[in-house]
Short mmCIF file of C-alpha atoms (C1' of nucleotides) in Angstrom, two decimals:
data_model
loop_
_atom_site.label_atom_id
_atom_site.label_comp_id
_atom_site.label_asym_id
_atom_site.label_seq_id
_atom_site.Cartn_x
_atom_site.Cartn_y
_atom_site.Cartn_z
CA UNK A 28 -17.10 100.13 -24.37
CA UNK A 29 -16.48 102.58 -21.40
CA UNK A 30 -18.85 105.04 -23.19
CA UNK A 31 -18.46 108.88 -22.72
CA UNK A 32 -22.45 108.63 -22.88
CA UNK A 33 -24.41 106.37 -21.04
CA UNK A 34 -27.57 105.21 -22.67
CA UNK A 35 -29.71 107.20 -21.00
CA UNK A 36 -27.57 110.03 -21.94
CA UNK A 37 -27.91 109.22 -25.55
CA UNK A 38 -31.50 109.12 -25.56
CA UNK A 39 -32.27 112.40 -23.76
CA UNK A 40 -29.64 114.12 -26.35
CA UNK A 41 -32.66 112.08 -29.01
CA UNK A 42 -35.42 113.25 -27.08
CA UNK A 43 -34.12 117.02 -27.08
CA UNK A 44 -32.70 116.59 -31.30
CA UNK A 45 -35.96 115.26 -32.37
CA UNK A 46 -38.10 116.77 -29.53
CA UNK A 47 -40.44 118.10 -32.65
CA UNK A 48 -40.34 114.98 -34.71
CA UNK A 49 -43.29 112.56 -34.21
CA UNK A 50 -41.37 109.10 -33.86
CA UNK A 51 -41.62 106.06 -32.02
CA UNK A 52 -39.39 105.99 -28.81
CA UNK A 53 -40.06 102.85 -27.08
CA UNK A 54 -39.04 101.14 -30.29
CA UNK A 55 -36.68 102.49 -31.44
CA UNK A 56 -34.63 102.36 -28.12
CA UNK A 57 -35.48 98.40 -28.12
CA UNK A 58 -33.91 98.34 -31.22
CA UNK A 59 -30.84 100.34 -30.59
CA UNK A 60 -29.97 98.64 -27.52
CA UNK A 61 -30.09 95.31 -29.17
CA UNK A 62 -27.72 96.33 -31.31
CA UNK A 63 -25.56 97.97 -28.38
CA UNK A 64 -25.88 95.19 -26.36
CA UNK A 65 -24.92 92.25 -29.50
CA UNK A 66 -21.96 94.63 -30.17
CA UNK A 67 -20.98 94.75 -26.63
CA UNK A 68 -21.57 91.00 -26.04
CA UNK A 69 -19.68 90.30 -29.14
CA UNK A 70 -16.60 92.21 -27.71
CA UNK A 71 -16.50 90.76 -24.78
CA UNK A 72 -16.42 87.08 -25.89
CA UNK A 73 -14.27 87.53 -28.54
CA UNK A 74 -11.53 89.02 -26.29
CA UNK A 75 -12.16 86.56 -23.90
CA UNK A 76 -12.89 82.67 -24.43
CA UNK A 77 -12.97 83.51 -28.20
CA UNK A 78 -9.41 84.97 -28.28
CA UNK A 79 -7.66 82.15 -26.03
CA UNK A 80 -8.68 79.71 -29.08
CA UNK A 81 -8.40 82.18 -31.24
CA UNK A 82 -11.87 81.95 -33.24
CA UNK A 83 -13.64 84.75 -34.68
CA UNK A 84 -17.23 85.07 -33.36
CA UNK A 85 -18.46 83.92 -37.04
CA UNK A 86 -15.95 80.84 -36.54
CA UNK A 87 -17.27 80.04 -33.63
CA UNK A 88 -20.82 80.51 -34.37
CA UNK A 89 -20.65 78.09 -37.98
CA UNK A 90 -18.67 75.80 -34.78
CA UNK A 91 -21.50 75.97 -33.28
CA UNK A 92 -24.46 74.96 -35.44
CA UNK A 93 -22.90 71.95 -36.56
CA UNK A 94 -21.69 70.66 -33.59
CA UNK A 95 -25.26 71.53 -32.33
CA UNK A 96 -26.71 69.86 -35.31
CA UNK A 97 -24.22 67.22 -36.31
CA UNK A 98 -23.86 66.88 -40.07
CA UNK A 99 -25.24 69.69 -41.75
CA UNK A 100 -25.65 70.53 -45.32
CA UNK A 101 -23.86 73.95 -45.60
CA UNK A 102 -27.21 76.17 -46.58
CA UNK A 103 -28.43 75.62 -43.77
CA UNK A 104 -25.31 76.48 -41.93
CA UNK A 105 -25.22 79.41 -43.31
CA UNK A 106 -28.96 80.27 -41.91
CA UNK A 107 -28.61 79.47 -38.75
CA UNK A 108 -25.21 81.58 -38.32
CA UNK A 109 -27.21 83.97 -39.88
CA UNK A 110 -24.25 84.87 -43.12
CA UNK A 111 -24.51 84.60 -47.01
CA UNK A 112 -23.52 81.29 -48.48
CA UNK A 113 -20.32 83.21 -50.19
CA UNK A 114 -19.24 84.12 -46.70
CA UNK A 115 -19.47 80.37 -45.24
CA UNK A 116 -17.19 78.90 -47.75
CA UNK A 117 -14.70 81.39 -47.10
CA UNK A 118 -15.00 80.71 -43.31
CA UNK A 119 -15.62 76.75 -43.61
CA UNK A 120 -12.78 76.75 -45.51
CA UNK A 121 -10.53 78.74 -42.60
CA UNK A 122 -11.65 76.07 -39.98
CA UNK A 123 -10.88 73.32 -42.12
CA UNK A 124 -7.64 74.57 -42.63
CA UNK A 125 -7.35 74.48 -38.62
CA UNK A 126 -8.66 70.96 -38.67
CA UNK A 127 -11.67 71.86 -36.47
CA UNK A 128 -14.35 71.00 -39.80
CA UNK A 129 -14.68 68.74 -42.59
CA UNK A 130 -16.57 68.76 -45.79
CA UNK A 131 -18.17 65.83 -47.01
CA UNK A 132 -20.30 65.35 -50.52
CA UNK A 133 -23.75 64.42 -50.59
CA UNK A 134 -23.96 60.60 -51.83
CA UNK A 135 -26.89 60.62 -53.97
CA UNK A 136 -27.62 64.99 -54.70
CA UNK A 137 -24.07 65.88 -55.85
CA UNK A 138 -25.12 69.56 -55.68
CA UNK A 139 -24.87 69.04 -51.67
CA UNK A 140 -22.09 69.75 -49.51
CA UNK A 141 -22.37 68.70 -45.97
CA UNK A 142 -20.15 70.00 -42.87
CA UNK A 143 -19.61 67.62 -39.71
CA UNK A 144 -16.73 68.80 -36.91
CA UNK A 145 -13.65 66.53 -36.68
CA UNK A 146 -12.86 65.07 -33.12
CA UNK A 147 -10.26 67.85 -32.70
CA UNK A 148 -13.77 70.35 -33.21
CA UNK A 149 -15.90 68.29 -30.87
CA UNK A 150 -13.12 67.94 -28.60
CA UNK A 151 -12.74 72.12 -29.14
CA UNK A 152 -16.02 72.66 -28.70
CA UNK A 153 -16.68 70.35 -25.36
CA UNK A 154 -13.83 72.45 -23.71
CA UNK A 155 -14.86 75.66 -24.84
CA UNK A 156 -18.98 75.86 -24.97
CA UNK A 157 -18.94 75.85 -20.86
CA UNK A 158 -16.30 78.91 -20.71
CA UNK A 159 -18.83 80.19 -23.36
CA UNK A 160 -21.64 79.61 -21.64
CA UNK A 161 -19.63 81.24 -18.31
CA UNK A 162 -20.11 84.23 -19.86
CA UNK A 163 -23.33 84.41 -21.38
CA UNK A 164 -24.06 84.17 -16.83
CA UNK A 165 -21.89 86.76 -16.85
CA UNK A 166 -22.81 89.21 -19.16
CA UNK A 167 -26.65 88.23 -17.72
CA UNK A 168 -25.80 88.68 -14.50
CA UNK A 169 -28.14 91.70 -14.20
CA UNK A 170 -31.22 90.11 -14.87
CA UNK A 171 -33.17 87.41 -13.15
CA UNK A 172 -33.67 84.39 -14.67
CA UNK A 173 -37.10 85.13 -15.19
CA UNK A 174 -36.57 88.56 -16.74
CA UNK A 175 -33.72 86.07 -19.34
CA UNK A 176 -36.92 84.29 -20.22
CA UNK A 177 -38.74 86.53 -21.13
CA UNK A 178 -36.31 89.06 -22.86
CA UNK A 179 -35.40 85.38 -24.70
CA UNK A 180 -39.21 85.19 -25.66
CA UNK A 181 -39.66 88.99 -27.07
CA UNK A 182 -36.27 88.33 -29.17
CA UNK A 183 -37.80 85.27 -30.33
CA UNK A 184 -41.04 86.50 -31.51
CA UNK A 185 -39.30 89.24 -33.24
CA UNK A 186 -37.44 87.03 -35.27
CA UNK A 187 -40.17 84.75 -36.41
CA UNK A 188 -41.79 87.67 -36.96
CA UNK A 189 -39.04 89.10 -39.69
CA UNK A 190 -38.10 85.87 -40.67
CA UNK A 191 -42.42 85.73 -41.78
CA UNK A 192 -43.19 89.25 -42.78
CA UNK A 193 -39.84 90.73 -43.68
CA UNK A 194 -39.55 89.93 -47.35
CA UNK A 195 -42.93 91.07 -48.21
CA UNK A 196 -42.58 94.19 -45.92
CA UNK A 197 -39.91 94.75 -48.10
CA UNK A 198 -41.29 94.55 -51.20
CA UNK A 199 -44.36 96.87 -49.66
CA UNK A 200 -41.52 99.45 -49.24
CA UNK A 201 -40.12 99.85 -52.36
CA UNK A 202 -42.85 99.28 -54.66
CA UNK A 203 -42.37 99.31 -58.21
CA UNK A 204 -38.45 100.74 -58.40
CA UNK A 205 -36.18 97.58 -57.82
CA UNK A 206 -33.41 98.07 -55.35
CA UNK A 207 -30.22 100.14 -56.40
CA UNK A 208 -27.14 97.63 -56.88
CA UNK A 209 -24.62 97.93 -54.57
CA UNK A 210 -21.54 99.74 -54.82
CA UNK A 211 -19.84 97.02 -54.33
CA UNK A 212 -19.66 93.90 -56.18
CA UNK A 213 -19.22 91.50 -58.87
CA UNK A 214 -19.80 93.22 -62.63
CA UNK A 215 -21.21 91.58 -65.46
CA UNK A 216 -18.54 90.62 -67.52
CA UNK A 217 -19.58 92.87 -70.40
CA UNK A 218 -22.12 95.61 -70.16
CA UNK B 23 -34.23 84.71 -43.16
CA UNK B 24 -37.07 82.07 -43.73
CA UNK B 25 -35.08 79.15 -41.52
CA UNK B 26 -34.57 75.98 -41.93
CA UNK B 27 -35.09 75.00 -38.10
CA UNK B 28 -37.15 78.05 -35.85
CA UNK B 29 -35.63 79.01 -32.95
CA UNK B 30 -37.26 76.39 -30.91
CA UNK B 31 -36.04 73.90 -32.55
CA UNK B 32 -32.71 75.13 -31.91
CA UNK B 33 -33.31 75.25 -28.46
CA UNK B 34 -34.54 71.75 -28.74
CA UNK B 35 -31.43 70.90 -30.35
CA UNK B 36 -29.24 72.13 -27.89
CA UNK B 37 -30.62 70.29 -25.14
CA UNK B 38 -30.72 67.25 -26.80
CA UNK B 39 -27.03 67.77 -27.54
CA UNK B 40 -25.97 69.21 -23.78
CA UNK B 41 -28.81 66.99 -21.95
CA UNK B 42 -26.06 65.67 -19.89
CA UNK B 43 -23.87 68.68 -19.06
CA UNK B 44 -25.02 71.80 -16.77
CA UNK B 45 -25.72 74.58 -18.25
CA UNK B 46 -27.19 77.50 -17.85
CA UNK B 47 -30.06 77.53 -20.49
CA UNK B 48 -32.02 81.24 -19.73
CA UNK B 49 -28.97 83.03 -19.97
CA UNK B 50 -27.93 81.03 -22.85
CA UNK B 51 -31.19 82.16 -25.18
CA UNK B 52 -30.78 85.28 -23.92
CA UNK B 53 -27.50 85.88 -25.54
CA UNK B 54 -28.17 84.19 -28.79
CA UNK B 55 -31.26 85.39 -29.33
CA UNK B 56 -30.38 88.70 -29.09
CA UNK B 57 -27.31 88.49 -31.47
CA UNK B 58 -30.18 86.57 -33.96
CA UNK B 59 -32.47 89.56 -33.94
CA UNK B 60 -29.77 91.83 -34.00
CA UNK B 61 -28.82 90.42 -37.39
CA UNK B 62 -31.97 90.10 -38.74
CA UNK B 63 -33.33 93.27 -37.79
CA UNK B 64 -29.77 94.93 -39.05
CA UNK B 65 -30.27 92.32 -42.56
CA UNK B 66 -33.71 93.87 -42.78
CA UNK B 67 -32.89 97.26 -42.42
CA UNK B 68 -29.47 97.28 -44.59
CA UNK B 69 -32.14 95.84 -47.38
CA UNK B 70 -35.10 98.39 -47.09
CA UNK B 71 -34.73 101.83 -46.00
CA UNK B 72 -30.72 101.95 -46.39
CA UNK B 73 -30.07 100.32 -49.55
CA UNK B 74 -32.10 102.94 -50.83
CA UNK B 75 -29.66 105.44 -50.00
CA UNK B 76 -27.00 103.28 -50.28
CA UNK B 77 -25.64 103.53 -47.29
CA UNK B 78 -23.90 100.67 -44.74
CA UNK B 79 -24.99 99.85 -41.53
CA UNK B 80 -21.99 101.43 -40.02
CA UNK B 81 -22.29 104.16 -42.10
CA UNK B 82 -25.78 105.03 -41.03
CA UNK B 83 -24.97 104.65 -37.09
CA UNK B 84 -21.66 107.07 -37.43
CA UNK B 85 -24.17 109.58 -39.50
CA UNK B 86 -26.76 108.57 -36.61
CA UNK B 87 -24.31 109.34 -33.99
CA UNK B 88 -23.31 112.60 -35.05
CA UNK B 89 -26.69 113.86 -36.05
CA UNK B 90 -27.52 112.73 -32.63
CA UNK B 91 -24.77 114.62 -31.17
CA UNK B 92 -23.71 117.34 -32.92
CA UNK B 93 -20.36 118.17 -33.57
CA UNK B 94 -18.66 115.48 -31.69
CA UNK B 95 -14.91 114.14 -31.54
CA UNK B 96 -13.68 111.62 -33.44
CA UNK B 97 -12.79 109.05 -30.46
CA UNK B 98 -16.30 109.10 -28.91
CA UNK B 99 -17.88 108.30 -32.31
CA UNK B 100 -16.37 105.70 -32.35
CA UNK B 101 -17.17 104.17 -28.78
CA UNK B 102 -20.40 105.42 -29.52
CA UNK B 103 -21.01 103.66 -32.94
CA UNK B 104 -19.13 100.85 -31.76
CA UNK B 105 -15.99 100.32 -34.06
CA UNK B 106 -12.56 101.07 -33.35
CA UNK B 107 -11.19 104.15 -34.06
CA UNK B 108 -9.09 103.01 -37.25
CA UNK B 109 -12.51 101.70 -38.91
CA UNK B 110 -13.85 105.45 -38.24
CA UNK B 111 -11.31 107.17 -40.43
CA UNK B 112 -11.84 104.70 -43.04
CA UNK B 113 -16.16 105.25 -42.88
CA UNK B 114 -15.66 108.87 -42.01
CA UNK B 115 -13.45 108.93 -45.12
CA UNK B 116 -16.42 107.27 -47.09
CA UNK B 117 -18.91 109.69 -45.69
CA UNK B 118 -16.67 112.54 -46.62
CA UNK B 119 -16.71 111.89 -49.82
CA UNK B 120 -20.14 111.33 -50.16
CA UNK B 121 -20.56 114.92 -48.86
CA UNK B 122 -22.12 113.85 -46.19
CA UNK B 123 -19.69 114.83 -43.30
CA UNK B 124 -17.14 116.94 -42.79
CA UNK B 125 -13.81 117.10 -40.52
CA UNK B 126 -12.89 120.33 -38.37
CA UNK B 127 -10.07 120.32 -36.59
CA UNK B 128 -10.50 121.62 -32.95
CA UNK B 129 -9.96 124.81 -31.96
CA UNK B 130 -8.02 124.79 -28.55
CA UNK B 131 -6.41 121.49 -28.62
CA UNK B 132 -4.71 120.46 -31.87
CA UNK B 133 -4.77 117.00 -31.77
CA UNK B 134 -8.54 116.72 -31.60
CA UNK B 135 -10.39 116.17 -35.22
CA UNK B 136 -14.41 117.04 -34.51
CA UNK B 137 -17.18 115.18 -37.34
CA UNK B 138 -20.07 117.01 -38.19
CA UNK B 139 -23.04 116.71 -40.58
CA UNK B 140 -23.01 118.85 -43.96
CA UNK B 141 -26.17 120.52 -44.61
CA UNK B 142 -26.63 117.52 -47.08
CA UNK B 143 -26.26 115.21 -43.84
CA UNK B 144 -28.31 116.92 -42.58
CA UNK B 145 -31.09 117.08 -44.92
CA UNK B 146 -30.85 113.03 -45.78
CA UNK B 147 -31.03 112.01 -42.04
CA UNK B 148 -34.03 114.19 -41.50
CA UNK B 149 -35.60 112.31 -44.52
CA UNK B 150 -33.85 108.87 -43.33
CA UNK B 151 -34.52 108.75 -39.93
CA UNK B 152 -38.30 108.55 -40.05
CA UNK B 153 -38.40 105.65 -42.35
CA UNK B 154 -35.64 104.10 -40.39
CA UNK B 155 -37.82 104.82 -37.05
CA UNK B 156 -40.76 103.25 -38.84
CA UNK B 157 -38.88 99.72 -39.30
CA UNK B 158 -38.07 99.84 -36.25
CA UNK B 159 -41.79 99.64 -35.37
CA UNK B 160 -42.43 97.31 -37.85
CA UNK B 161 -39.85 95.02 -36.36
CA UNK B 162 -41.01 95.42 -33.04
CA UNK B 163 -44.64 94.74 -34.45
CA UNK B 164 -45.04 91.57 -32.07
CA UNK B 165 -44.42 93.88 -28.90
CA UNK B 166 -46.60 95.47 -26.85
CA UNK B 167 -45.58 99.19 -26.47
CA UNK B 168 -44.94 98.40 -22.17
CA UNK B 169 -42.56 95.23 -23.38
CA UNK B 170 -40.38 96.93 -25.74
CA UNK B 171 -39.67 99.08 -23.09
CA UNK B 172 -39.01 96.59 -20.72
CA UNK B 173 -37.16 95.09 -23.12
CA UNK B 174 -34.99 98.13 -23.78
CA UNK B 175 -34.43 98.22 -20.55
CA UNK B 176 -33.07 94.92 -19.81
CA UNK B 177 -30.44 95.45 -22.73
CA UNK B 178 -29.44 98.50 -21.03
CA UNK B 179 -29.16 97.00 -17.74
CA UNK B 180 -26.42 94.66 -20.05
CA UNK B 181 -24.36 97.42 -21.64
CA UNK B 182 -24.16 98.61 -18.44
CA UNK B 183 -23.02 96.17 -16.39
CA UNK B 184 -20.42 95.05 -19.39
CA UNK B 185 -19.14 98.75 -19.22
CA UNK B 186 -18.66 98.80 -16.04
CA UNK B 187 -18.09 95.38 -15.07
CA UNK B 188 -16.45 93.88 -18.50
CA UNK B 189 -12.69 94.75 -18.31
CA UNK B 190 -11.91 93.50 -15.14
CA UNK B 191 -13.51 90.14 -15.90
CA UNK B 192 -11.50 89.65 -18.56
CA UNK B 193 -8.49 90.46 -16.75
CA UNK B 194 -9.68 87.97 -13.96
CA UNK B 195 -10.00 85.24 -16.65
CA UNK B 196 -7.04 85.47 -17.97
CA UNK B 197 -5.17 85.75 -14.59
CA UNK B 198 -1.48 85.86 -15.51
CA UNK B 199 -1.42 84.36 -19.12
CA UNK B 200 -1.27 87.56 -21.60
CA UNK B 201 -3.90 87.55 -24.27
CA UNK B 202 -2.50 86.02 -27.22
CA UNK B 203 -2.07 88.46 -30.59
CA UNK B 204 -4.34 88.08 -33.19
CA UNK B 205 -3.17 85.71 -36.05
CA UNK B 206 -3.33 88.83 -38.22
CA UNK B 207 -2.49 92.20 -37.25
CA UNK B 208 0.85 94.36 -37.97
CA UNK B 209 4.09 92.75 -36.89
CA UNK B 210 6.68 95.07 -35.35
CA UNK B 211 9.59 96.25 -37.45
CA UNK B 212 12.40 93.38 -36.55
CA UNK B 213 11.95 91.06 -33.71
"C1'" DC C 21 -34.04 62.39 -74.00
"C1'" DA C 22 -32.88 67.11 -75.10
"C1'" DG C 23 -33.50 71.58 -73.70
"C1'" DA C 24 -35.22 74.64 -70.13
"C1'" DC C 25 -35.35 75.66 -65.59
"C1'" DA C 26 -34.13 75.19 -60.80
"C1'" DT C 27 -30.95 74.54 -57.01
"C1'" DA C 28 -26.41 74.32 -54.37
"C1'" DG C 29 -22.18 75.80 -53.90
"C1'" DT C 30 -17.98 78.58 -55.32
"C1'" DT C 31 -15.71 82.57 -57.02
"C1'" DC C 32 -14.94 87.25 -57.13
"C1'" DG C 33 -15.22 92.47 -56.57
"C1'" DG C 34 -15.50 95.87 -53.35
"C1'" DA C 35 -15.99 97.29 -48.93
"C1'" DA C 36 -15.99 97.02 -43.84
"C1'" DC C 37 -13.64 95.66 -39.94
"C1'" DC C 38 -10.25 94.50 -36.20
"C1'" DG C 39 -6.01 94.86 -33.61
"C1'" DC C 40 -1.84 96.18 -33.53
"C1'" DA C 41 2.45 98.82 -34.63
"C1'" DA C 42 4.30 102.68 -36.19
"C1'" DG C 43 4.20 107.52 -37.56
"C1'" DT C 44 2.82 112.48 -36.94
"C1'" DA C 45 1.43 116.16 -34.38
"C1'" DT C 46 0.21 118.40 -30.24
"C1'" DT C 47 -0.21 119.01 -25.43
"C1'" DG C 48 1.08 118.49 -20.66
"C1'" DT C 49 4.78 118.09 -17.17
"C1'" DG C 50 8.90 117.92 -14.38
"C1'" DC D 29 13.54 121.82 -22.87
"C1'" DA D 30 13.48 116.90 -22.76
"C1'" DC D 31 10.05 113.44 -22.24
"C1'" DA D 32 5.83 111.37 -21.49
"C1'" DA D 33 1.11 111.17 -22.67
"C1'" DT D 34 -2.63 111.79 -25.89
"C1'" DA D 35 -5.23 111.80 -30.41
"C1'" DC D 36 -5.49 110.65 -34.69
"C1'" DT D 37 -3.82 108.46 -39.09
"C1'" DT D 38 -1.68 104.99 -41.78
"C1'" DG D 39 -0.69 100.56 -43.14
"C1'" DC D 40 -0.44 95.59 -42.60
"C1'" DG D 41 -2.28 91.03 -42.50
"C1'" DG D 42 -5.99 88.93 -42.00
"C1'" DT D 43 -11.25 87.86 -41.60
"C1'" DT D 44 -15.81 88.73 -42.62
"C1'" DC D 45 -19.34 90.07 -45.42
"C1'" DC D 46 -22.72 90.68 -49.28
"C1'" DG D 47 -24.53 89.66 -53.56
"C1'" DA D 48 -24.06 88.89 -58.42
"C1'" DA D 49 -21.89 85.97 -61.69
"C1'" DC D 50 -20.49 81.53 -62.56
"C1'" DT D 51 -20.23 76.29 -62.45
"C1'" DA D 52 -22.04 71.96 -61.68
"C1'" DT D 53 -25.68 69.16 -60.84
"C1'" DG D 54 -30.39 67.71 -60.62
"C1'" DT D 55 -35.32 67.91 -62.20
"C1'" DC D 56 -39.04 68.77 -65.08
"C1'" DT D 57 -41.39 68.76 -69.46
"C1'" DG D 58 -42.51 68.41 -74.18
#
DNA sequence: CAGACATAGTTCGGAACCGCAAGTATTGTG
DNA sequence: CACAATACTTGCGGTTCCGAACTATGTCTG
């Protein structure tokens, strides 16, 4: 992440490309450095505390939830690490195979699948959260604690605020023409 | 998106859980809340304006990049999209073939392959970018002009610090142990 | 209580993605 | 000119990822 353009590089070469264009700068550089900054975060932890236990950040995250949340039926797992359903079975499954989850049935809604962390996870997890945590101090080492708070709060009230208005924005957007399909992806099995 | 527990509840969560041990809890929301608006904003975004087009994420930021940019070498696409360089030749392959980008080779120094925009590039980002600049209003809806560029700000404070600061932490962390390889990755030819 | 509908999870296709090793080509250097 | 360094590509083994199709189960309704 040594870049060969600092931010404020990149968004003068903006301001000069779209120096005609009418568009909304204070936004969209909010938005493009949270996705600078998650990237760079993301690198740094995973080849650092991640890497020594050798967990992808996805692993870690699904880790996470449920050992925040204790048993855990596995949609909602898949909410709060913020993935597709299809991708948490594929990932559940890995960390089972490590012996850090389990996978229990519902007793009374057989539909239900529920996710709890063996005592080799908890035990994982207890070691590893504070080295975690380490270096979420470390990578927010340039900003007060107030300015965390805050920066936490705007975040925040984005997200409630997609998480409430997205879908229908959405569906603003595009009107009457339904979404292409992807290009990738399962095909009926006769068309 | 619509979750199961808000983010306060999470927050609640995780206190209740790490009552006991010391942590540091600004820094902490910081991090993930940033990586949770990240996702949803990129979830949002993937589903409106570049479905439409059918274009990635990924795909979009190397187009971004380059529009950005100009003709601009392969490496520092990369760092600047933020993917290795072996995912680049894979999306830039993509792109190609989509006609949206082309390859030049460089004229003084042999090894160097240069990405530019077709004319077709060109012409979609021009038409892209403006919707894609008008989500990013609309996800940044809940700020006030003034805190989504303090905001911005913050996260570049971040990036910076990790760009500058990063590498040798996670040399210091390690201190003498090597990083351990990946589980996956190419083995060497006999060993 | 059977059939329709809804819900939860899994499977699967296609792609993106990483990190590393190895290969190819080119450039710089002693 | 040998040899190191650099830039990119290729390929491997694996994970992650989405979303539609599919399976199994539960619920509602006539």
């Amino acid at each position: 992440m040594s870049g060969h353009h600092t931010i404020a590089e990149t968004e003068k070469a903006v301001q000069a490309k779209l120096g005609a264009v009418p568009l909304h700068r204070e936004q969209m550089a909010a938005v493009s450095n949270i996705h600078r900054a998650a990237t760079a975060i993301r690198q740094h932890l995973e080849n650092s505390v991640l890497r020594t236990s050798d967990l992808t950040w996805t692993g870690f995250v699904v880790l996470w939830v449920v050992w925040i949340w204790g048993e855990m039926e596995t949609r909602y797992v898949a909410e709060e690490a913020g993935i597709s359903k299809g991708t948490l079975t594929g990932v559940a499954k890995t960390l089972q195979s490590r012996g850090l989850l389990e996978r229990l049935g519902h007793p009374t809604d057989g539909r239900l699948a529920v996710l709890r962390l063996t005592p080799e996870g908890e035990e994982l997890m207890g070691d590893l959260f504070p080295k975690f945590n380490e270096e979420e101090v470390f990578v927010s080492n340039p900003l007060e604690s107030s300015e965390a708070q805050s920066l936490a709060e705007m975040l925040r009230r984005m997200v409630t605020h997609l998480e409430a208005n997205g879908e229908q924005r959405r569906l603003d957007l595009r009107g009457d023409t339904p979404l292409p399909p992807r290009r990738s992806g399962r095909r009926a099995k006769h068309g």
